[in-house]
mmCIF file with all atom_site columns, C-alpha atoms in Angstrom:
data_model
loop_
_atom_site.group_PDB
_atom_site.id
_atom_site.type_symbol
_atom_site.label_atom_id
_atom_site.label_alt_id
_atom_site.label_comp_id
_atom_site.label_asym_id
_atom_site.label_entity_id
_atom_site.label_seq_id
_atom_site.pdbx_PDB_ins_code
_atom_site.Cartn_x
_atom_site.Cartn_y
_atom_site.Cartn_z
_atom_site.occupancy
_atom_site.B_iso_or_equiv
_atom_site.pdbx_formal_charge
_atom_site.auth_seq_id
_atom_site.auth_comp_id
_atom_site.auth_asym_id
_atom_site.auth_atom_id
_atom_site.pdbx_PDB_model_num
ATOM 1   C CA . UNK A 1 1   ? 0.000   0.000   0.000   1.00 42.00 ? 46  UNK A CA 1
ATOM 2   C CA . UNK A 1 2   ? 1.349   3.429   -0.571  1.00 53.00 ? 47  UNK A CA 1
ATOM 3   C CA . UNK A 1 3   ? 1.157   4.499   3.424   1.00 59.00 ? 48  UNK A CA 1
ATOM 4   C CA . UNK A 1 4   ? 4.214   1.160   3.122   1.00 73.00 ? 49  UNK A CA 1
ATOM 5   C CA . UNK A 1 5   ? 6.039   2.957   0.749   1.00 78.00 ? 50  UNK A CA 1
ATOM 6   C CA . UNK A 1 6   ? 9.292   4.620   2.352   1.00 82.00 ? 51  UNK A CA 1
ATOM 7   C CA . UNK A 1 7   ? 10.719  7.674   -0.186  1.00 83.00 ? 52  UNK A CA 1
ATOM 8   C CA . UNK A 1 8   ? 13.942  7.755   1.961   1.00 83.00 ? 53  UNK A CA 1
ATOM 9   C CA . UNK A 1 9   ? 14.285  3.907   1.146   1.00 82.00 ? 54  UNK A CA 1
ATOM 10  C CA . UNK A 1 10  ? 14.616  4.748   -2.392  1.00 86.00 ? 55  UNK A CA 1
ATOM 11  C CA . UNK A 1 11  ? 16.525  8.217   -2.566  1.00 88.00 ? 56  UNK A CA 1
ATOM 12  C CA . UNK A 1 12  ? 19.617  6.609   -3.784  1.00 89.00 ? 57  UNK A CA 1
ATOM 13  C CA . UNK A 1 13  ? 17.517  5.337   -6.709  1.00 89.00 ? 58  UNK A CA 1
ATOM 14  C CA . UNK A 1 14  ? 16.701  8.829   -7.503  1.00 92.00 ? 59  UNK A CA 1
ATOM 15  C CA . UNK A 1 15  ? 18.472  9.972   -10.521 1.00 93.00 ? 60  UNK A CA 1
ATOM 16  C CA . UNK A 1 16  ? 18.898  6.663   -12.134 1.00 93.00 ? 61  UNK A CA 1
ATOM 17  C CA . UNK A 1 17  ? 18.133  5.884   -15.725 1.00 94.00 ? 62  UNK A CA 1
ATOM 18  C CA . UNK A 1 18  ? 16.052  3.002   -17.252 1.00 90.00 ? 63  UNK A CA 1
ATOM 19  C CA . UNK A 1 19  ? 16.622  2.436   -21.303 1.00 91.00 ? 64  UNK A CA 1
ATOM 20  C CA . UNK A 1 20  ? 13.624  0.369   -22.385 1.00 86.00 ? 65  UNK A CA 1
ATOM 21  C CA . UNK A 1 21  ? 13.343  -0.365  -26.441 1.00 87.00 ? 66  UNK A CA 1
ATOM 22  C CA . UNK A 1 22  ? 9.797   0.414   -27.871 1.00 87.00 ? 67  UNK A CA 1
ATOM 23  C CA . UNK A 1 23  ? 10.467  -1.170  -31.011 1.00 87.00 ? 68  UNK A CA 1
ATOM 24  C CA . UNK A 1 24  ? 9.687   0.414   -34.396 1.00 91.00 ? 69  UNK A CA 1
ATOM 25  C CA . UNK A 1 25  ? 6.145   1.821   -34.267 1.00 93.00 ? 70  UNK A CA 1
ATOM 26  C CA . UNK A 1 26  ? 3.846   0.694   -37.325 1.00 95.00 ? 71  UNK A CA 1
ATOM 27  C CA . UNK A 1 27  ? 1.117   2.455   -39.763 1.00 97.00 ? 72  UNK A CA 1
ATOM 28  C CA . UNK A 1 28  ? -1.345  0.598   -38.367 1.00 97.00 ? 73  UNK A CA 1
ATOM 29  C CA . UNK A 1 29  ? -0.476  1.974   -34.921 1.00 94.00 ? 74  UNK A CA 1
ATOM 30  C CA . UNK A 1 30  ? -0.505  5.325   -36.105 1.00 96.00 ? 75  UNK A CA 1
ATOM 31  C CA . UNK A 1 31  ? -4.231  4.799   -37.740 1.00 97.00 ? 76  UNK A CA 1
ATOM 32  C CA . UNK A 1 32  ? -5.516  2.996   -34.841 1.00 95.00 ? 77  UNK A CA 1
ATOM 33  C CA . UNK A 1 33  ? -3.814  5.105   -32.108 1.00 95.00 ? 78  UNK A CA 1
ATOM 34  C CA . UNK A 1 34  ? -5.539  8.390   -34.156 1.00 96.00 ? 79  UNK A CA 1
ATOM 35  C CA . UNK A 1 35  ? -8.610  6.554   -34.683 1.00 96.00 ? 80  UNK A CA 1
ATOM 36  C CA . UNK A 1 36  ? -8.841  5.634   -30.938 1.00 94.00 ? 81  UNK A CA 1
ATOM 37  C CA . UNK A 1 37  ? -8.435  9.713   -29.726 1.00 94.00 ? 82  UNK A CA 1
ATOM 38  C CA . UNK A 1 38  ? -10.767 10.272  -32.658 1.00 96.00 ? 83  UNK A CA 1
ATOM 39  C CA . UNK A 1 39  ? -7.870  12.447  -34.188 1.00 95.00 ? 84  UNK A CA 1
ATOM 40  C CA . UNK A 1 40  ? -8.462  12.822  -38.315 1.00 96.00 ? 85  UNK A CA 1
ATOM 41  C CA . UNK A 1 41  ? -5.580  14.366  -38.547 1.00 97.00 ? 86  UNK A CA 1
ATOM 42  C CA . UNK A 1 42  ? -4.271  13.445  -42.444 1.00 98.00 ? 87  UNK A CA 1
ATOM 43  C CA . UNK A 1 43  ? -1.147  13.101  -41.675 1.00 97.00 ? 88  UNK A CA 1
ATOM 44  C CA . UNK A 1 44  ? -1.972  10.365  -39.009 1.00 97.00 ? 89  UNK A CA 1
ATOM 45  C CA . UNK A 1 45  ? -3.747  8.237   -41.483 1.00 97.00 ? 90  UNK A CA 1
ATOM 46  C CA . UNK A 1 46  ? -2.296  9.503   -45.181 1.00 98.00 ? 91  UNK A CA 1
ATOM 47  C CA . UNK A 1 47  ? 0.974   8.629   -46.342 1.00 98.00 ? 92  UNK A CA 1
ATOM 48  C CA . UNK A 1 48  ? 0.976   11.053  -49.137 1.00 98.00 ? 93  UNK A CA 1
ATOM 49  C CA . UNK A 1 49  ? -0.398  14.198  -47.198 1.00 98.00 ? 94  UNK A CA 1
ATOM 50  C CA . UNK A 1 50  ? 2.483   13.369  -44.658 1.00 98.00 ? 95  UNK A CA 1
ATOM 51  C CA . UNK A 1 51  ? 4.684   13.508  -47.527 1.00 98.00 ? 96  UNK A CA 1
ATOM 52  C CA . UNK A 1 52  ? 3.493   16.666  -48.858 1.00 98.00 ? 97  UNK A CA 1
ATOM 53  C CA . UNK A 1 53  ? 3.832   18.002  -45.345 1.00 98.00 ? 98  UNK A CA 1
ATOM 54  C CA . UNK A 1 54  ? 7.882   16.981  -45.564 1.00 97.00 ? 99  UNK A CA 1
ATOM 55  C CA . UNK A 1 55  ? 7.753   13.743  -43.418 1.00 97.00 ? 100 UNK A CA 1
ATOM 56  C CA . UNK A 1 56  ? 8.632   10.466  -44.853 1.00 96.00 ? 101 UNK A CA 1
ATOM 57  C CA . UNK A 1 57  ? 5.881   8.709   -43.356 1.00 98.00 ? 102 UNK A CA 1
ATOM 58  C CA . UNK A 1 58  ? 2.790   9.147   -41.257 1.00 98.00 ? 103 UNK A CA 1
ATOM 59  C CA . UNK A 1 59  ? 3.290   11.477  -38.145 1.00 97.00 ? 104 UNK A CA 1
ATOM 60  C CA . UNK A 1 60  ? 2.703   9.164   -34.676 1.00 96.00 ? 105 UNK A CA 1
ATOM 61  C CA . UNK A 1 61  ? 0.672   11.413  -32.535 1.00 95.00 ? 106 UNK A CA 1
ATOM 62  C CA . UNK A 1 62  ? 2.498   13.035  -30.092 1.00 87.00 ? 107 UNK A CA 1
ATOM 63  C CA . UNK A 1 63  ? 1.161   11.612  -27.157 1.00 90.00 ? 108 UNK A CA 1
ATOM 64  C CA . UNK A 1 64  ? 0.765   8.284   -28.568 1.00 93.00 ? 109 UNK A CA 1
ATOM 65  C CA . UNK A 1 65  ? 4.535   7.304   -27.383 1.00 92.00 ? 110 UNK A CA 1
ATOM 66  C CA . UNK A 1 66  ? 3.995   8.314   -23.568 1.00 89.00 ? 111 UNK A CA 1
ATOM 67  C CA . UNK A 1 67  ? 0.827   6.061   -24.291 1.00 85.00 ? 112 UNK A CA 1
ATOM 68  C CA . UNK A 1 68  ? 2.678   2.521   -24.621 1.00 77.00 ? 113 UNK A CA 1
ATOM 69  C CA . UNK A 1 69  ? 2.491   0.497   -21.510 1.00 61.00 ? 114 UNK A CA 1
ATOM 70  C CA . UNK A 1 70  ? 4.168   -2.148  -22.369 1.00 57.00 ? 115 UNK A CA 1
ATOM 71  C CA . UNK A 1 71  ? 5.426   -3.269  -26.249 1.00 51.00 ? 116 UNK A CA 1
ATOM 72  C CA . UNK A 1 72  ? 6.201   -7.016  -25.145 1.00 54.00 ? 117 UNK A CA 1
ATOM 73  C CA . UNK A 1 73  ? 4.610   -9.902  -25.199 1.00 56.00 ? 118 UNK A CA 1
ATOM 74  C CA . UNK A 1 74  ? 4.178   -9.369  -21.879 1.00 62.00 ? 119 UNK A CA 1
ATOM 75  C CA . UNK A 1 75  ? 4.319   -11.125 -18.571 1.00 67.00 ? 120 UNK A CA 1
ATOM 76  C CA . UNK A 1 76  ? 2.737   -14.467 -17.473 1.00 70.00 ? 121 UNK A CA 1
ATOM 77  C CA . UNK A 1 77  ? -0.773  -13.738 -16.001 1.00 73.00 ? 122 UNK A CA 1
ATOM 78  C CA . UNK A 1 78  ? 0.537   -15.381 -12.445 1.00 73.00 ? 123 UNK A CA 1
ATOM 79  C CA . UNK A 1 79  ? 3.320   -12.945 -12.662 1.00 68.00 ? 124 UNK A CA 1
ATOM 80  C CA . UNK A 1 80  ? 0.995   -9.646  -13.411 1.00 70.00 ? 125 UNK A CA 1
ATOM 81  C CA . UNK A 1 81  ? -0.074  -6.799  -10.375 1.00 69.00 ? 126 UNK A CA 1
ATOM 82  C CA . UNK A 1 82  ? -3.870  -7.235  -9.125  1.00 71.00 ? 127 UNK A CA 1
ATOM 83  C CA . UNK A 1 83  ? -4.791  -4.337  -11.606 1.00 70.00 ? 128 UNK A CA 1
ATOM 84  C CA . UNK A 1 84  ? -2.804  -6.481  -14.765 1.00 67.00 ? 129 UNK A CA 1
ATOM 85  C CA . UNK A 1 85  ? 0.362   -4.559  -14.959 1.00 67.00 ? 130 UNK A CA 1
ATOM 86  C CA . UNK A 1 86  ? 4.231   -5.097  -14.907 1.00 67.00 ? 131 UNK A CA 1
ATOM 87  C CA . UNK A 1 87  ? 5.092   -5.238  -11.426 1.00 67.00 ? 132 UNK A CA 1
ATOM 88  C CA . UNK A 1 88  ? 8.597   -3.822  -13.015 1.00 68.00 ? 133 UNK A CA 1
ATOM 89  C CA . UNK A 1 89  ? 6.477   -1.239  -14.680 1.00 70.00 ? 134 UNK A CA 1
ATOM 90  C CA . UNK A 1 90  ? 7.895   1.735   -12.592 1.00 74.00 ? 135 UNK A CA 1
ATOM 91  C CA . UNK A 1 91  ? 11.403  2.005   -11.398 1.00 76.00 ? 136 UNK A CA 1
ATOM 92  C CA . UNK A 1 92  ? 10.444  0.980   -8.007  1.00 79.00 ? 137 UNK A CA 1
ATOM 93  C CA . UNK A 1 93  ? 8.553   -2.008  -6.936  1.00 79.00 ? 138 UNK A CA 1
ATOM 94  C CA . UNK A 1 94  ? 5.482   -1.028  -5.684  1.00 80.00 ? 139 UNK A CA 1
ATOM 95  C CA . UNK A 1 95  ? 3.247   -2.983  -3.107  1.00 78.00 ? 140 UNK A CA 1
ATOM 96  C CA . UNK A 1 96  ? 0.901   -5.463  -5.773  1.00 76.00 ? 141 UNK A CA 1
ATOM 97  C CA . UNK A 1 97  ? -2.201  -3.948  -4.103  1.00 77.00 ? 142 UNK A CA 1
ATOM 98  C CA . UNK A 1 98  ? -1.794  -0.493  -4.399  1.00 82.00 ? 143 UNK A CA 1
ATOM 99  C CA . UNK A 1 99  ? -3.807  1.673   -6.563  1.00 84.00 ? 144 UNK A CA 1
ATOM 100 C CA . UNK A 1 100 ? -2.302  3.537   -9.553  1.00 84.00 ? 145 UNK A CA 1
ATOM 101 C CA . UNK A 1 101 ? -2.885  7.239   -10.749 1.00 88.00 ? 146 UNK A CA 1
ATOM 102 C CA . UNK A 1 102 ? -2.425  9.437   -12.940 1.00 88.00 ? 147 UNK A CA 1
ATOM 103 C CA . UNK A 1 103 ? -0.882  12.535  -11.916 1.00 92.00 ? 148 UNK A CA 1
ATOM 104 C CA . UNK A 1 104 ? -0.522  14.379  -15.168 1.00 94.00 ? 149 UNK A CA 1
ATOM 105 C CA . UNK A 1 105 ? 2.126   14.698  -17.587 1.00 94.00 ? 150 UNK A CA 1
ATOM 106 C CA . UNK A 1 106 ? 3.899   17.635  -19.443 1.00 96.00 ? 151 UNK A CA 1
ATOM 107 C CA . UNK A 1 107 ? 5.464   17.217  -23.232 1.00 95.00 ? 152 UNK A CA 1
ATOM 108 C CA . UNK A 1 108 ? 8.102   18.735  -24.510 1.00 97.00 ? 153 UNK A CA 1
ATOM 109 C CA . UNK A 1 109 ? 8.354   18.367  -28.497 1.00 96.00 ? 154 UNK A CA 1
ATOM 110 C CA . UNK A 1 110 ? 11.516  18.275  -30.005 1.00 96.00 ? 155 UNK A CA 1
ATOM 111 C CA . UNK A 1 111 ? 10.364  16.690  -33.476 1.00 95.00 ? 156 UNK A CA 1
ATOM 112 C CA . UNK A 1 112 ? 7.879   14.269  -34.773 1.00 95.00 ? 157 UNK A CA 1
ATOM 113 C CA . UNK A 1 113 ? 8.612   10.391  -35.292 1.00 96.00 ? 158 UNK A CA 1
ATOM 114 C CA . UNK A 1 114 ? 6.960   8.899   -38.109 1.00 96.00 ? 159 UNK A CA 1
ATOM 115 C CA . UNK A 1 115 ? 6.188   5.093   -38.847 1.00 97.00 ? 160 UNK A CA 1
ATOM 116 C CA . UNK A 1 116 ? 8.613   2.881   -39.063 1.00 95.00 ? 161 UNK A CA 1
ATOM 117 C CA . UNK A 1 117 ? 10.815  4.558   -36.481 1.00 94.00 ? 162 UNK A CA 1
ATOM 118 C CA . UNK A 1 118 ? 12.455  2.360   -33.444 1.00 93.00 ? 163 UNK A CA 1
ATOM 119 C CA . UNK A 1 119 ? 11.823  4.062   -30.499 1.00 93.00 ? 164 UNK A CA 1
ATOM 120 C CA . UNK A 1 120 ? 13.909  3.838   -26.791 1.00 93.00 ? 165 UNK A CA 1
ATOM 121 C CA . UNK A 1 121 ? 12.840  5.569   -24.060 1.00 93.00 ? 166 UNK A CA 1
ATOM 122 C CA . UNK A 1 122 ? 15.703  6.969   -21.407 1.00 94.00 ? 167 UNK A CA 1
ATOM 123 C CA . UNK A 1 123 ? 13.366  6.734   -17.939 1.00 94.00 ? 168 UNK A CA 1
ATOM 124 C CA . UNK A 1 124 ? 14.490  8.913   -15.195 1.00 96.00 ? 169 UNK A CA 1
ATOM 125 C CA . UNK A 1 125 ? 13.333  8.337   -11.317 1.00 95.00 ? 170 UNK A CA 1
ATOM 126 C CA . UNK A 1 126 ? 13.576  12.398  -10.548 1.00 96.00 ? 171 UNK A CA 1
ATOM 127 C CA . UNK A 1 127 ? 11.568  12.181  -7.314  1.00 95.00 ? 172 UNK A CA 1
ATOM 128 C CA . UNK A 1 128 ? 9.317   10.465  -4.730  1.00 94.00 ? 173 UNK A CA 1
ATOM 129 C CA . UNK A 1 129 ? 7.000   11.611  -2.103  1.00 94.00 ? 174 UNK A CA 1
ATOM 130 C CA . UNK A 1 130 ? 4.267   11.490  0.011   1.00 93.00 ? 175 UNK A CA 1
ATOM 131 C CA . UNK A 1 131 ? 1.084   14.060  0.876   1.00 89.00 ? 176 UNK A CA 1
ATOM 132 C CA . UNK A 1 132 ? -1.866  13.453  3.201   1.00 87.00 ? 177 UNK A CA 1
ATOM 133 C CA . UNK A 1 133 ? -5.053  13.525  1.346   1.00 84.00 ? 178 UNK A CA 1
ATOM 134 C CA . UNK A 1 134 ? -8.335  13.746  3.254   1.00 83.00 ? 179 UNK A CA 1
ATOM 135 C CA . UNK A 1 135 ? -10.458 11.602  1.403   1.00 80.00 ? 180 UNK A CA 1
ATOM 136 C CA . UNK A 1 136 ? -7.552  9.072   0.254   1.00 80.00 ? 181 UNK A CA 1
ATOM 137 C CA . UNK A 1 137 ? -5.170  8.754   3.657   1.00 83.00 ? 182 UNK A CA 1
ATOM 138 C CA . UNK A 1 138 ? -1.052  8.945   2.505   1.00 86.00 ? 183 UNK A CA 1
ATOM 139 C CA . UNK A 1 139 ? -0.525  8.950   -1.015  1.00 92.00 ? 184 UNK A CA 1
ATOM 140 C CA . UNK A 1 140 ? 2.972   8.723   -2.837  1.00 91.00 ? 185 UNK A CA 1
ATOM 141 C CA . UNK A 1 141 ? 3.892   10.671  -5.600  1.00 94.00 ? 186 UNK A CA 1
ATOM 142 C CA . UNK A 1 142 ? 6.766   9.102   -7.962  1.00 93.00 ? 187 UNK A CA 1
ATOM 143 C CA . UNK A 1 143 ? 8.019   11.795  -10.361 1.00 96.00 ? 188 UNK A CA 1
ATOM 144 C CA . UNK A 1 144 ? 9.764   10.705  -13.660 1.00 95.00 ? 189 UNK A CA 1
ATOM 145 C CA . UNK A 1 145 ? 11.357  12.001  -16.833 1.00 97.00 ? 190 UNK A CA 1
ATOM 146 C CA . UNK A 1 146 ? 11.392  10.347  -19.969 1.00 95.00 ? 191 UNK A CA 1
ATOM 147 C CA . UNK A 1 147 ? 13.194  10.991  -22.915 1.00 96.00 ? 192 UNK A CA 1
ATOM 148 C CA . UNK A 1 148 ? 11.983  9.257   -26.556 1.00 95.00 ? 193 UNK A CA 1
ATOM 149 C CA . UNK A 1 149 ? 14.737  8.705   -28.848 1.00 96.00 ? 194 UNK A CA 1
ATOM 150 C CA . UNK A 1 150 ? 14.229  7.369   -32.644 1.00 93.00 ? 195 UNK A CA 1
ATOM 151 C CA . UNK A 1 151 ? 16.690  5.313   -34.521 1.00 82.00 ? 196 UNK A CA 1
ATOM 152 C CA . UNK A 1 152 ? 18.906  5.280   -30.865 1.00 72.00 ? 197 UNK A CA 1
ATOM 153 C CA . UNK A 1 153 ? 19.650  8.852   -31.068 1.00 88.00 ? 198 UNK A CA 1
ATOM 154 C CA . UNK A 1 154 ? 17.351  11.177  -31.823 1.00 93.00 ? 199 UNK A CA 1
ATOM 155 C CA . UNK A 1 155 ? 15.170  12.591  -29.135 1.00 96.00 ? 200 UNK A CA 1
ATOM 156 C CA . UNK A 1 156 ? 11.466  13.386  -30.742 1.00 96.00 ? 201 UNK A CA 1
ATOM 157 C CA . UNK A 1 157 ? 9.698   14.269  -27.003 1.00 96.00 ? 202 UNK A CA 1
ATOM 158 C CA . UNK A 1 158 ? 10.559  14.038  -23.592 1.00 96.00 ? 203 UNK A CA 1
ATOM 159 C CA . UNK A 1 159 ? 7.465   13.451  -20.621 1.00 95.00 ? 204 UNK A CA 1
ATOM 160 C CA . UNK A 1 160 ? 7.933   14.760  -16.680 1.00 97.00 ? 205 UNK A CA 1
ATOM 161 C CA . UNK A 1 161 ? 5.136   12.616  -15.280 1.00 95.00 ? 206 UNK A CA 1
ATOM 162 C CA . UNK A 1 162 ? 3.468   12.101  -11.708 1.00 95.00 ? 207 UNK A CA 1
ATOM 163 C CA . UNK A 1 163 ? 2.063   8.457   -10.565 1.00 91.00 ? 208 UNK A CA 1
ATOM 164 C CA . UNK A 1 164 ? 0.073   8.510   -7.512  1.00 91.00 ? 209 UNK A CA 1
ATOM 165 C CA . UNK A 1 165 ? 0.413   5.486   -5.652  1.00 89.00 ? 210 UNK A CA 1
ATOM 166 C CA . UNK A 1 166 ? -2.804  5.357   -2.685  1.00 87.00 ? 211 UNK A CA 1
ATOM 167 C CA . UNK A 1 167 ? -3.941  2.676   -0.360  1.00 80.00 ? 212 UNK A CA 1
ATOM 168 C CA . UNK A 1 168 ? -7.059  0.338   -1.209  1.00 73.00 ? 213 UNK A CA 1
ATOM 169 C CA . UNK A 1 169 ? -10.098 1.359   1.052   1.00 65.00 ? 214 UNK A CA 1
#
């Protein structure tokens, strides 16, 4: 639970760097990412208006990379968190019955990958700590960078992101 998470446990882990591969992303995760977020954007879905537009294949959506969970075949079930994720998910481990949240995340563009790319992601462990809440009890807050690179080196985005991790009531 997050009230058994201790941030001075994992302050030496703070500044430490994850490299995970994405793998190359495909059309046909571009069209079904865009179609998902209802985004019609041409260049999402149209090779040649891309083209026209100067890329040399169609544009993946922007926030469609801090969007992967997980680009493996994944873990056994037996082997999964009560909600279905990666226990290894996050840099730290994190108790299996803790709820997950969303804390918000803030983009920085640096250019757009297009299909076909390979994408790594450089994941960063920039902070960790804990607020009372009055209708949630202690919650922690893990902060993280990440930096998307295609082709190995060149960055497209980077994401500073907050997970809340709270208790089960």
């Amino acid at each position: 639970m997050s009230s058994q998470l201790v941030p001075d446990a994992h302050e030496d882990e703070i500044g430490t760097t994850r490299e995970h591969e994405v793998g190359a992303i495909t059309r046909r995760d571009v069209r079904r990412y865009a179609r998902a977020v209802e985004d019609e954007n041409p260049l999402f879905h149209d090779v040649d208006a891309a083209r026209e537009h100067g890329y040399d294949d169609l544009v993946v959506p922007p926030n469609f990379l801090p969007a992967i969970i997980e680009r493996s075949t994944g873990s056994p079930a037996d082997d999964l968190r009560e909600d279905g994720l990666d226990p290894n998910l996050y840099p730290i481990e994190l108790p299996p019955d803790a709820i997950l949240m969303g804390g918000g995340q803030d983009l920085t563009i640096d250019a757009y990958a297009t299909a076909g790319a390979e994408i790594t992601v450089h994941e960063t462990l920039t902070d960790i700590y804990q607020r009372d809440s009055d209708s949630m009890g202690q919650l922690t807050f893990i902060e993280l960078h990440s930096e998307y690179f295609t082709d190995g080196d060149t960055r497209v985005m980077s994401c500073d992101e907050t997970v809340i991790v709270g208790d089960r009531q």
